[in-house]
Short mmCIF file of C-alpha atoms and ligand atoms in Angstrom, two decimals:
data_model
loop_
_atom_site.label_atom_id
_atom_site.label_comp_id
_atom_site.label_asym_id
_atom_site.label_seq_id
_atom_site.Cartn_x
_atom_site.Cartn_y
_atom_site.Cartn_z
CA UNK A 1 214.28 30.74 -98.53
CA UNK A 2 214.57 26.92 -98.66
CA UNK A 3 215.62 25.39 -101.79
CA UNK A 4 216.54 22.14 -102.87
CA UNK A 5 220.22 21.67 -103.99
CA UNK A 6 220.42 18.54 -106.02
CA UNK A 7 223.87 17.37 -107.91
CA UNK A 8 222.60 14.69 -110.92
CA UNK A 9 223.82 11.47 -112.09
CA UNK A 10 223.38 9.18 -109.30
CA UNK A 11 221.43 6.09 -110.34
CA UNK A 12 218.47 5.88 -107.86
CA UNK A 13 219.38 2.51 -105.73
CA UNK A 14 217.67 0.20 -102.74
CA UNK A 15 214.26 0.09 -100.75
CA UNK A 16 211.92 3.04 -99.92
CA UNK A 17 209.41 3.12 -97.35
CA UNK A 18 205.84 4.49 -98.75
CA UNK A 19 203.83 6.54 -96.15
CA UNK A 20 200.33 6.74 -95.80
CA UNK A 21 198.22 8.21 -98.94
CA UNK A 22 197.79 12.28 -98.78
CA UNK A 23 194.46 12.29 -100.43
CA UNK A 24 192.78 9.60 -98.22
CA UNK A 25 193.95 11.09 -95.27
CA UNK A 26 192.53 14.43 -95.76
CA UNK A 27 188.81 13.10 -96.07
CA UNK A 28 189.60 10.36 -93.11
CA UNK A 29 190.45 13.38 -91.10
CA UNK A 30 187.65 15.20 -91.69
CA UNK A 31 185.06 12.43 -91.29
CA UNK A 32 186.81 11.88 -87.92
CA UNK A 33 185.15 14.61 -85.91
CA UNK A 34 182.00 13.31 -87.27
CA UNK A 35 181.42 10.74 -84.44
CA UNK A 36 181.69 12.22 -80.39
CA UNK A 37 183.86 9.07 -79.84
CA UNK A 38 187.88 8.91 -80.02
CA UNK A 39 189.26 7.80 -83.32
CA UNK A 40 193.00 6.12 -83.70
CA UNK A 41 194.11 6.94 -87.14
CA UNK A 42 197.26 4.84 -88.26
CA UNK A 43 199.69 5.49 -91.16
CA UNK A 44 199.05 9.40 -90.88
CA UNK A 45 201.50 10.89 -93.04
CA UNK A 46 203.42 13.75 -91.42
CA UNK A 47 203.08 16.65 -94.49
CA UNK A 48 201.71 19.90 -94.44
CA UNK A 49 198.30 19.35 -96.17
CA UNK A 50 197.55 16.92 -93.49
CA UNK A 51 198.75 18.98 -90.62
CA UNK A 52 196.96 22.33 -92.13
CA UNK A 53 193.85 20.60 -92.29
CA UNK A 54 194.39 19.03 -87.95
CA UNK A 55 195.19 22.61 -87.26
CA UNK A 56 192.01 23.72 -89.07
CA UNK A 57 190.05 21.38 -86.89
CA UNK A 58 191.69 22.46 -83.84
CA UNK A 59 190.13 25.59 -84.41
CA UNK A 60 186.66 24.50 -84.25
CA UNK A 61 187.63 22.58 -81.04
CA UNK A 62 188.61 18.89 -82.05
CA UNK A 63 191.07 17.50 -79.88
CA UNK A 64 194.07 15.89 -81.08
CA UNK A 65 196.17 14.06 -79.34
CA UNK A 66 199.71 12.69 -82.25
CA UNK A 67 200.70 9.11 -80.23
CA UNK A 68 203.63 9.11 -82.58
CA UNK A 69 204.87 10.60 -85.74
CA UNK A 70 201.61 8.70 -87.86
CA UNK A 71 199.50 7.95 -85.52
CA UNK A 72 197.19 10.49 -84.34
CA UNK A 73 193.71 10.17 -81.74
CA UNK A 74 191.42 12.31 -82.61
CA UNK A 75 188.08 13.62 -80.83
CA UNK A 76 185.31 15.49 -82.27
CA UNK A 77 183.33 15.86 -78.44
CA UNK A 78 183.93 19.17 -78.25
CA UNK A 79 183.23 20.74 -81.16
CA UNK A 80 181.74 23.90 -80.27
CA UNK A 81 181.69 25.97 -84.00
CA UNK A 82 180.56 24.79 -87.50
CA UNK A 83 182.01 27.86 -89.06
CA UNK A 84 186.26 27.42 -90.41
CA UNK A 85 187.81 30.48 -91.37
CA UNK A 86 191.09 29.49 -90.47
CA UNK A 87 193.06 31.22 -92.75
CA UNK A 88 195.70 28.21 -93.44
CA UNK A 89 192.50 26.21 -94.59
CA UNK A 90 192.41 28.41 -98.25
CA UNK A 91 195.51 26.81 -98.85
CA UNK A 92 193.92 23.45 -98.88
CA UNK A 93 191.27 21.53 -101.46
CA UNK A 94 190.75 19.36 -98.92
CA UNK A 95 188.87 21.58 -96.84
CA UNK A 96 185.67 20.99 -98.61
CA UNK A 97 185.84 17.60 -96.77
CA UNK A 98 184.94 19.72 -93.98
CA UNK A 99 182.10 20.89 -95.73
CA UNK A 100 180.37 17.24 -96.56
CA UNK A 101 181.74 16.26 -92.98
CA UNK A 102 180.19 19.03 -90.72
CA UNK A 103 177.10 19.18 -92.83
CA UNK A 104 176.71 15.10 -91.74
CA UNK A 105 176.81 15.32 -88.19
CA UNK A 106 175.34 18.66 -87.62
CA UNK A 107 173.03 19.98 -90.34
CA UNK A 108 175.36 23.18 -90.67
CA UNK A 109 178.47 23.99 -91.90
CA UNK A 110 180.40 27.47 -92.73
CA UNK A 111 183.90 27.10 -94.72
CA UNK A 112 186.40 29.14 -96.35
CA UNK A 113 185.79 28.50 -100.25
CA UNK A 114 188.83 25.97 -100.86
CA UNK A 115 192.23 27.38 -102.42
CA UNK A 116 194.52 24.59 -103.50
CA UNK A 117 197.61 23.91 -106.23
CA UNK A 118 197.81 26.01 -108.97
CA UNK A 119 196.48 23.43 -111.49
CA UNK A 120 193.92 25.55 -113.11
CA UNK A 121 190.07 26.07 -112.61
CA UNK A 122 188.81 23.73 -109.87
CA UNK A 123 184.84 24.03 -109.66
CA UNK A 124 183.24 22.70 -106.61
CA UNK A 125 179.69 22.67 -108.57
CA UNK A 126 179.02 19.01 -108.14
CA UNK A 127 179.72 19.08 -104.33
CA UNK A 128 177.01 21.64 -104.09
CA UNK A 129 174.89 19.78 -106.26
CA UNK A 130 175.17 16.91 -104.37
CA UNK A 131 174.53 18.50 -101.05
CA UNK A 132 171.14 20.36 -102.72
CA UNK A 133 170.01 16.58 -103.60
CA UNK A 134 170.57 15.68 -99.85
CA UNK A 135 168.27 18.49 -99.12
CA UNK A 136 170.40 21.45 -97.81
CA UNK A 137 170.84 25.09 -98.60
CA UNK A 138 174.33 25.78 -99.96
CA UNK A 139 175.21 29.62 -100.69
CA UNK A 140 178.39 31.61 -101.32
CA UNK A 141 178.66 34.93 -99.50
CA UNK A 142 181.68 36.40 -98.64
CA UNK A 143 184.38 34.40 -99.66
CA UNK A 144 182.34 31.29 -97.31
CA UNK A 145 180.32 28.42 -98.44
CA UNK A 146 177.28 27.94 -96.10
CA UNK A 147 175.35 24.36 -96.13
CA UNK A 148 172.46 24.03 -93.92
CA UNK A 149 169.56 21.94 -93.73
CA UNK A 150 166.57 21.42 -90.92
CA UNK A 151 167.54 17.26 -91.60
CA UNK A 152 169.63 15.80 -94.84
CA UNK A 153 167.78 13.42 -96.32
CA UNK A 154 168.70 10.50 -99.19
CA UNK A 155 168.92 11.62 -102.78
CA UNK A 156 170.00 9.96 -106.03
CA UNK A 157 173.10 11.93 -107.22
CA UNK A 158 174.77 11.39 -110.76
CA UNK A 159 177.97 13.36 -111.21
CA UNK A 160 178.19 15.64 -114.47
CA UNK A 161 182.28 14.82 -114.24
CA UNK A 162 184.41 11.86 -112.59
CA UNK A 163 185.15 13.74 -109.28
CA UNK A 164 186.56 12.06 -106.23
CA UNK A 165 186.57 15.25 -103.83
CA UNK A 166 182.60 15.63 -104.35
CA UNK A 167 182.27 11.32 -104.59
CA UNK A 168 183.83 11.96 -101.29
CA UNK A 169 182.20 14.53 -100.03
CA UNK A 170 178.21 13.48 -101.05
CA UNK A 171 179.72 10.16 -99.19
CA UNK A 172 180.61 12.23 -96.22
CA UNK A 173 176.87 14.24 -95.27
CA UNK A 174 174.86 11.23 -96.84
CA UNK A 175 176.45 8.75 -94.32
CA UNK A 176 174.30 10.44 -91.65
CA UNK A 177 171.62 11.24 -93.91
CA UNK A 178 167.98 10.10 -93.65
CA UNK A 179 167.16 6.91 -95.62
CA UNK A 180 169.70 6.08 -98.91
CA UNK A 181 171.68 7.87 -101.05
CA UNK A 182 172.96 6.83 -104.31
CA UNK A 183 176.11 8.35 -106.06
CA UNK A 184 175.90 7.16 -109.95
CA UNK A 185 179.11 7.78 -112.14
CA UNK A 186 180.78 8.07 -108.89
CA UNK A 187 185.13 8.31 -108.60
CA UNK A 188 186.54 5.04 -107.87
CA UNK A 189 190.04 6.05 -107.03
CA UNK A 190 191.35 3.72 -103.61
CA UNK A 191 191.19 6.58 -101.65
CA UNK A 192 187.42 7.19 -102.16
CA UNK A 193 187.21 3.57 -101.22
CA UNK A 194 189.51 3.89 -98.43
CA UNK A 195 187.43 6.70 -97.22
CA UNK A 196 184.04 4.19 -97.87
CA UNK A 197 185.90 1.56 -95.37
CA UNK A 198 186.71 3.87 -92.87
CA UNK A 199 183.21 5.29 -92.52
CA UNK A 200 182.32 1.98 -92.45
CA UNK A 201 184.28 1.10 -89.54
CA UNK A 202 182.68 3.62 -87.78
CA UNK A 203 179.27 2.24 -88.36
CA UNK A 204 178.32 3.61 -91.46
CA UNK A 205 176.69 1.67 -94.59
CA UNK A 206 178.39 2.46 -97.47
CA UNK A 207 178.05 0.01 -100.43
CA UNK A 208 179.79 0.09 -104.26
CA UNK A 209 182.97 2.09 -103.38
CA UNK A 210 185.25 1.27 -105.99
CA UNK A 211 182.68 1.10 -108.49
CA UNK A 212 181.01 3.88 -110.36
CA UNK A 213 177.91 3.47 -108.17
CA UNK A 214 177.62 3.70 -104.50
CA UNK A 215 174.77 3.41 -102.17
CA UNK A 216 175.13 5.05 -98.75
CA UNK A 217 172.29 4.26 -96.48
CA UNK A 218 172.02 6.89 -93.72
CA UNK A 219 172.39 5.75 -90.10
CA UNK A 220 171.90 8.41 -86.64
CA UNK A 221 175.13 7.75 -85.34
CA UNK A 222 178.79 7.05 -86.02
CA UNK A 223 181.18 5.34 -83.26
CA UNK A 224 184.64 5.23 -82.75
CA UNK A 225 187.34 3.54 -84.37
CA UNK A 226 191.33 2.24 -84.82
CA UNK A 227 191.92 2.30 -88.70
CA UNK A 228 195.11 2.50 -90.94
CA UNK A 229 195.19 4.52 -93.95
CA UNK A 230 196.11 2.98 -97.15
CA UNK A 231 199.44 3.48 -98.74
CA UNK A 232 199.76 7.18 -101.28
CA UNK A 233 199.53 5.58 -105.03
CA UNK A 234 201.23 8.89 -106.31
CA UNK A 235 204.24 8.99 -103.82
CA UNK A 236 204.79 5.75 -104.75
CA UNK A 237 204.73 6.07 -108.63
CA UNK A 238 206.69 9.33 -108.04
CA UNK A 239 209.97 6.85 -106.46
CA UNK A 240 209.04 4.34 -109.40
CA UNK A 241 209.50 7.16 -112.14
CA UNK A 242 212.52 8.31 -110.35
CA UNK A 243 214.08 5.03 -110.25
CA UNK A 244 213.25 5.18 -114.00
CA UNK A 245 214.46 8.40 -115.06
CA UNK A 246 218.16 7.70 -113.04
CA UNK A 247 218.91 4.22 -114.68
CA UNK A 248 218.20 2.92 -111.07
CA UNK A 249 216.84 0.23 -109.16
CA UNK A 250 214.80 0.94 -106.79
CA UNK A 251 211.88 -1.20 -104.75
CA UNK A 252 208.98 0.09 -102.69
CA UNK A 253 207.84 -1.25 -100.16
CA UNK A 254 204.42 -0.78 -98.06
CA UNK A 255 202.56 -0.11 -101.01
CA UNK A 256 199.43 -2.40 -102.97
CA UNK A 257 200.58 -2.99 -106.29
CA UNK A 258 196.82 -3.27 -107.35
CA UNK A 259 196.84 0.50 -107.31
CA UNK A 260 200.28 0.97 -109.46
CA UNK A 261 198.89 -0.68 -112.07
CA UNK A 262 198.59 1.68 -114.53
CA UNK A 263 202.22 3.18 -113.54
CA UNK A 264 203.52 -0.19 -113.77
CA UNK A 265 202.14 -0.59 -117.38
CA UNK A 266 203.95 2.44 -119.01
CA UNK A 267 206.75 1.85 -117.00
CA UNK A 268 206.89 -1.18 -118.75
CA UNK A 269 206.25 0.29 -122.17
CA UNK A 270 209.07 2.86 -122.11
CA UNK A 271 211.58 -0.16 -121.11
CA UNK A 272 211.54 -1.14 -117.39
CA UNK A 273 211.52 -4.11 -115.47
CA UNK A 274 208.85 -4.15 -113.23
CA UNK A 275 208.40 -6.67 -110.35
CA UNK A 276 205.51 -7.18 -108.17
CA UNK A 277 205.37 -8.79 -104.62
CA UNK A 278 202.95 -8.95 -102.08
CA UNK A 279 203.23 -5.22 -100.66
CA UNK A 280 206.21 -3.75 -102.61
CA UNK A 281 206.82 -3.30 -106.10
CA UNK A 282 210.37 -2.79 -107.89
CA UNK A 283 211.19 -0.82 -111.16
CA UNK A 284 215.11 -1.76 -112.49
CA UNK A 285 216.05 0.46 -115.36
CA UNK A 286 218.59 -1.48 -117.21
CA UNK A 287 217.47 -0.31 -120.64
CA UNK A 288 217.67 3.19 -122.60
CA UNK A 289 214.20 4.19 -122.23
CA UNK A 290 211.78 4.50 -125.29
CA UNK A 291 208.66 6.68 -126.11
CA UNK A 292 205.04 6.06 -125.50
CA UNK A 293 201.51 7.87 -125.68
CA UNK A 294 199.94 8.49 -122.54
CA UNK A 295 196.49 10.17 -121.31
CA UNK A 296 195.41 11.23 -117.82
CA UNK A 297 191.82 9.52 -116.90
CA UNK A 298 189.84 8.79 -113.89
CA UNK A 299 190.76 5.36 -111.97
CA UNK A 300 191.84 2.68 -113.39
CA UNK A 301 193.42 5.08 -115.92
CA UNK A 302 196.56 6.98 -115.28
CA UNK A 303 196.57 9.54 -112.51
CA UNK A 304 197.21 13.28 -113.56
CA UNK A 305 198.81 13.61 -110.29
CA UNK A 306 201.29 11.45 -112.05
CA UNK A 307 201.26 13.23 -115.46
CA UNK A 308 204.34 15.73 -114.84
CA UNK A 309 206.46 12.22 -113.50
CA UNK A 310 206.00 10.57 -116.48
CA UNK A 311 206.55 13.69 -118.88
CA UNK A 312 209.74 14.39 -117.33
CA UNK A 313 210.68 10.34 -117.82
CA UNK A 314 209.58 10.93 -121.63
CA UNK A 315 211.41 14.04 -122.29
CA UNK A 316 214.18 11.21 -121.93
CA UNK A 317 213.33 8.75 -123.67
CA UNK A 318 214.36 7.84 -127.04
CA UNK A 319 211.66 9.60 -129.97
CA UNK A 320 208.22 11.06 -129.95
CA UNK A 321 205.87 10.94 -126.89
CA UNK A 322 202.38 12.40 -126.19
CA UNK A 323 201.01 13.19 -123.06
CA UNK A 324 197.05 14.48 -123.01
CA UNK A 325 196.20 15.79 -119.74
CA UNK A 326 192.37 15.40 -119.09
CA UNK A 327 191.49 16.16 -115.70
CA UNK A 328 192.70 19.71 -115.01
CA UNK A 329 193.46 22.18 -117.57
CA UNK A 330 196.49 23.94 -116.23
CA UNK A 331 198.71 20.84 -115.81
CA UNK A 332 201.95 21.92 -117.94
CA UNK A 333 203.26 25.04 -116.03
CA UNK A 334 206.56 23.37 -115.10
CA UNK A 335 207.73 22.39 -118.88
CA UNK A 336 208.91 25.83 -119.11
CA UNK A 337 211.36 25.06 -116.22
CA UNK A 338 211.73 21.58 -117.71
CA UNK A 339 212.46 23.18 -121.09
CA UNK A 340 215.42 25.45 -119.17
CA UNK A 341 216.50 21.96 -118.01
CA UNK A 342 217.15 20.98 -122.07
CA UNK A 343 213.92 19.53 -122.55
CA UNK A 344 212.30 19.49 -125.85
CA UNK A 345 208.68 19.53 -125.13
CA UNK A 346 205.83 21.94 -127.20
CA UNK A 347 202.66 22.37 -125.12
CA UNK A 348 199.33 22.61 -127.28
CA UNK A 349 196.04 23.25 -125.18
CA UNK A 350 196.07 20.19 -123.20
CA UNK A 351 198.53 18.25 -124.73
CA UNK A 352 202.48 18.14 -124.76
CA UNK A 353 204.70 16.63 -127.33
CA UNK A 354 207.80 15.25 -126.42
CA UNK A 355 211.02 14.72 -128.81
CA UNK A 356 213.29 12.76 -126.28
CA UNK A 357 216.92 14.22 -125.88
CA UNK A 358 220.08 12.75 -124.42
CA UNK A 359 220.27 14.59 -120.96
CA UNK A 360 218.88 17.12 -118.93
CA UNK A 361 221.40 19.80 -117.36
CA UNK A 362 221.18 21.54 -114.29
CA UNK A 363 219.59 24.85 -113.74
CA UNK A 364 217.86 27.02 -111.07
CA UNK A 365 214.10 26.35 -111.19
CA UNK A 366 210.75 26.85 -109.43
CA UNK A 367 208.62 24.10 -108.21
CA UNK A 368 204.84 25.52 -109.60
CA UNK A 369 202.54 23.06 -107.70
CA UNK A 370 202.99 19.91 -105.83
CA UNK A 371 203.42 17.28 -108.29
CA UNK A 372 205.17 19.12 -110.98
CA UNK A 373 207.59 19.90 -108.11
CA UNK A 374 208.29 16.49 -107.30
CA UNK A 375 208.71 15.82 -110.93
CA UNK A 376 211.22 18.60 -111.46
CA UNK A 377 212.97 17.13 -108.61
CA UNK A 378 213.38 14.08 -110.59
CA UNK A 379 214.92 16.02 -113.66
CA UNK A 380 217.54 16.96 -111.14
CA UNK A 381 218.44 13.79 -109.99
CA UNK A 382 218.81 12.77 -113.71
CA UNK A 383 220.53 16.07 -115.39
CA UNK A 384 224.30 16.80 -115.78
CA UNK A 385 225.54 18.84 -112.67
CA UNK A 386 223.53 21.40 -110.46
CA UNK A 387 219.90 22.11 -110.02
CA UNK A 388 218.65 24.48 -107.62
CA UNK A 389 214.87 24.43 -106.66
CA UNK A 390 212.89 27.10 -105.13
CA UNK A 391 209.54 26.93 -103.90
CA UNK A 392 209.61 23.62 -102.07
CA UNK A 393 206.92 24.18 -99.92
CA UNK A 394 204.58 23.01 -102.60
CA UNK A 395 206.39 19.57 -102.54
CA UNK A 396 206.10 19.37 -98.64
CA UNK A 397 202.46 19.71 -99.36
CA UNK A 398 202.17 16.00 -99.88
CA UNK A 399 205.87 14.08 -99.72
CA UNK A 400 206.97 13.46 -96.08
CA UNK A 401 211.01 13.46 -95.96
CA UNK A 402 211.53 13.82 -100.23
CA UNK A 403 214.91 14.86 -99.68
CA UNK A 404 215.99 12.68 -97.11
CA UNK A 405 214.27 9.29 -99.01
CA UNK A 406 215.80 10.12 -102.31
CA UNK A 407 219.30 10.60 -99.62
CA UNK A 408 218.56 6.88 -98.90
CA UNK A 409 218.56 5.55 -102.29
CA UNK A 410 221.89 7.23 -103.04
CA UNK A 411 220.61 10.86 -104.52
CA UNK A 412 222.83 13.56 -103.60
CA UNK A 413 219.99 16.39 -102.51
CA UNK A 414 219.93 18.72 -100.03
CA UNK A 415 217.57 21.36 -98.56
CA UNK A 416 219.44 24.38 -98.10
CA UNK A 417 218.47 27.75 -96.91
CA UNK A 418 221.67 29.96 -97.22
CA UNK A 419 224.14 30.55 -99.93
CA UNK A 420 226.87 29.47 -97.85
CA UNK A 421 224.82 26.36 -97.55
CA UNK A 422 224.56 26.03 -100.81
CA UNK A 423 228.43 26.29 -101.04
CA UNK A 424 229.03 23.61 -98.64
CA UNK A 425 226.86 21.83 -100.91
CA UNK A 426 228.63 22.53 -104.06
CA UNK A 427 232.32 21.74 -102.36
CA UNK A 428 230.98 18.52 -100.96
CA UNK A 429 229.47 16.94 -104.55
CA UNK A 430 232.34 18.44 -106.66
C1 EPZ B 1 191.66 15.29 -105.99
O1 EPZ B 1 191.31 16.62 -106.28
C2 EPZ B 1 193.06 15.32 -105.46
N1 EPZ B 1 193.10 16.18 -104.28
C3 EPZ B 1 194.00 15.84 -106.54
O2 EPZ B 1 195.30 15.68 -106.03
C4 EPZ B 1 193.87 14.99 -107.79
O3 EPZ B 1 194.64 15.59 -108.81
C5 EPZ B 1 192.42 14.93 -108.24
O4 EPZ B 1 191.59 14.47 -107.15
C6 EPZ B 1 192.19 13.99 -109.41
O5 EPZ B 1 192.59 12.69 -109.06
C7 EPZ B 1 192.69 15.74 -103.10
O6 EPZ B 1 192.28 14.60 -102.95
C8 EPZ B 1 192.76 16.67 -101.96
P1 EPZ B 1 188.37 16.07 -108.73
P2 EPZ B 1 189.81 17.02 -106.51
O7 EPZ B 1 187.20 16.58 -108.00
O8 EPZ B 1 188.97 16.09 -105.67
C9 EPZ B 1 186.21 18.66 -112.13
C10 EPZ B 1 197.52 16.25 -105.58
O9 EPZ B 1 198.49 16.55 -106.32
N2 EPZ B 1 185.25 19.05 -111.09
O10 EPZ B 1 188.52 14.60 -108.90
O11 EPZ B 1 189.65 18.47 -106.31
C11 EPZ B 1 187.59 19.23 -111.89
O12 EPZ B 1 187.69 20.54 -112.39
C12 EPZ B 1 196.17 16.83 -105.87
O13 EPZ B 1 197.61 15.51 -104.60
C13 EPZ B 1 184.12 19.77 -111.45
O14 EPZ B 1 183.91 20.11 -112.62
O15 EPZ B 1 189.67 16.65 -108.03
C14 EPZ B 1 188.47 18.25 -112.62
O16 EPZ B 1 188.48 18.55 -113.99
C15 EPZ B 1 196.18 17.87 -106.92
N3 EPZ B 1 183.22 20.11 -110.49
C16 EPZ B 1 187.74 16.92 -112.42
O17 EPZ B 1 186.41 17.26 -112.06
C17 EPZ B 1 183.40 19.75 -109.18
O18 EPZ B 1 182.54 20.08 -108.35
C18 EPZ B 1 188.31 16.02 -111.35
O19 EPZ B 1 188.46 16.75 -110.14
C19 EPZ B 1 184.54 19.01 -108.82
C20 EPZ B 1 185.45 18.67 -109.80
#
């Protein structure tokens, strides 16, 4: 099995190269195949949610053609079945984007009810609802949901909860919808406006994306298009934090610093420099870091997909932190392997409190989900001598090349699948 071997200490040090955001590409993918013209998609990035979800549309008979490592042309002519059972696909969230996208274009869709990160209870009520206010059946039998309607028609929507995948996914079905739609308390995250543009460049009249209200007025017919997908906000904050966590210095690049905002701010707070340019951002951690109080919210607030990063940057710094988690309710799995690390964190419903300690020391953990994964891998980089991760393919879920970016900023990490591997490791970093 493939671990990560990671030997701490290493300050974090030079440029990274940010690849295209995870969460926008899944829905931008899935509204592809909604017009019967070819679709360039730029600044694809190359990880496994992405490439599960291409493999799932393969297998309803989109054709796609990869130009180059992120660029991918992608034709929805030939789609001959409305029903995804692919078995990959459970693995996914994203494949309710499917759902919303199929629904659109042909009045019918059939997919595997979504599986996804193991970050507690994730409902798909609202997308349902949403799709009943458009005017189509929606039913759960055997393990499927099923979404049919003789013609979708406009509906005024207002979400119970801040969701982006059923923002999204309304967005999706109502974009070919008859007459307007309107989404009130809608997400505004920049992927759910990314998505917005990207319709939009395809014909569609999407309005308000990026606020909490957006009006989608239905059009017959969706063209082709050439569009690059916006930079991932949580890959990175995830570098940022790391650069943090290993006294570093570390810049960016690629990324809109709009979207960091709130990442940048605590940064800030718990001692960082932070510098903005045009498209890159750069964190310098010159000080001991401090405490702070944080809580996951909605966009603009901070991202729980970036609430492990920071807790794992607090669990250094100096005195008592708080972190509230208020999106998912299952968010804290890894501080037991953080705690094996030397961390000094006490988990209370949704809420963690953090006394600081000196170091972190190696030790052989398991990544639990994507993000907390990445985070753990950040504890490595920072403890005293060996950590050994297991379970990596939940970080290869959503960060292209982890190991071999963190190798470029000076990290000493490598993915190993053997114990003499592992060996060679340990003889080469002493
Ligand atoms: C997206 O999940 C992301 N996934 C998640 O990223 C991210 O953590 C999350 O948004 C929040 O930003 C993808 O984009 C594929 P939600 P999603 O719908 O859309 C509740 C990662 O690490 N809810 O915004 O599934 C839900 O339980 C992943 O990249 C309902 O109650 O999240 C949660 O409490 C993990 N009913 C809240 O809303 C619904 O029908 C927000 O969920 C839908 C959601």
């Amino acid at each position: 099995m493939e671990q990560y071997a990671i030997k701490g200490g290493n300050p974090l040090v030079g440029e990274v190269e940010i690849g295209g955001a995870k969460n926008a590409a899944l829905a931008i993918l899935a509204a592809s195949i909604m017009t019967d013209e070819t679709v360039l998609i730029e600044n694809m990035p190359d990880v496994r949610d992405t490439n599960v979800m291409m493999q799932a549309m393969e297998s309803i008979g989109a054709v796609i053609e990869r130009i180059d490592r992120h660029t991918v042309k992608i034709s929805g002519k030939a789609i001959r079945d409305l029903a995804i059972e692919d078995d990959y696909i459970k693995k996914i969230r994203a494949s309710y984007y499917l759902l919303g996208a199929l629904l659109g274009k042909y009045n019918k869709a059939q997919v595997t009810l979504p599986g996804g990160c193991n970050i507690g209870l994730r409902p798909i009520d609202q997308h349902i609802k949403g799709f009943r206010a458009l005017g189509a059946d929606v039913r759960i039998e055997h393990g499927l949901i099923i979404a049919e309607a003789e013609k979708l028609k406009g509906g005024h929507i207002y979400m119970d909860v801040v969701t982006v995948g059923a923002t999204i996914d309304v967005m999706l079905a109502a974009s070919m919808a008859e007459g307007q739609t309107i989404i009130e308390n809608a997400a505004k995250e920049p992927h759910v406006v990314d998505v917005a543009n990207f319709l939009n460049s395809m014909g569609a009249s999407i309005k308000g994306a990026g606020t909490d209200v957006i009006r989608i007025k239905g059009v017959n017919r969706l063209h082709g298009t050439e569009y690059a997908i916006i930079p991932d906000q949580i890959e990175a904050g995830t570098f940022m934090f790391a650069a943090a966590v290993t006294k570093g210095d570390v810049t960016v690049k690629n990324v809109i610093p709009k979207h960091l905002e709130s990442i940048s701010a605590k940064l800030m707070e718990i001692g960082c420099e932070v510098e903005e340019s045009d498209d890159a951002v750069r964190v310098v951690a010159a000080k001991p870091l401090t405490h702070t109080h944080v809580k996951t919210l909605p966009y603009p607030g901070f991202p729980t997909d970036m609430q492990p990063q920071i807790t794992v940057a607090l669990g250094l710094s100096k005195g008592t932190s708080i972190v509230t988690e208020s999106i998912f309710e299952n968010r804290f799995k890894y501080v037991d392997e953080l705690t094996r690390m030397g961390a000094s964190i006490k988990v209370e419903g949704n809420t963690a409190i953090i006394d600081g300690v000196s170091k972190y020391t190696g030790a052989s953990i398991s990544a639990p989900d994507l993000r907390a994964g990445a985070a753990l891998v950040m504890a490595g980089l920072a403890a005293e001598g060996t950590t050994l991760i297991d379970d990596i393919k939940f970080i290869e879920r959503g960060y292209e090349d982890f190991h071999l970016k963190l190798q470029g900023l000076g990290a000493q990490i490598e993915k190993v699948n053997s114990e003499r591997e592992l060996q060679k490791f340990r003889l080469k970093t002493g």
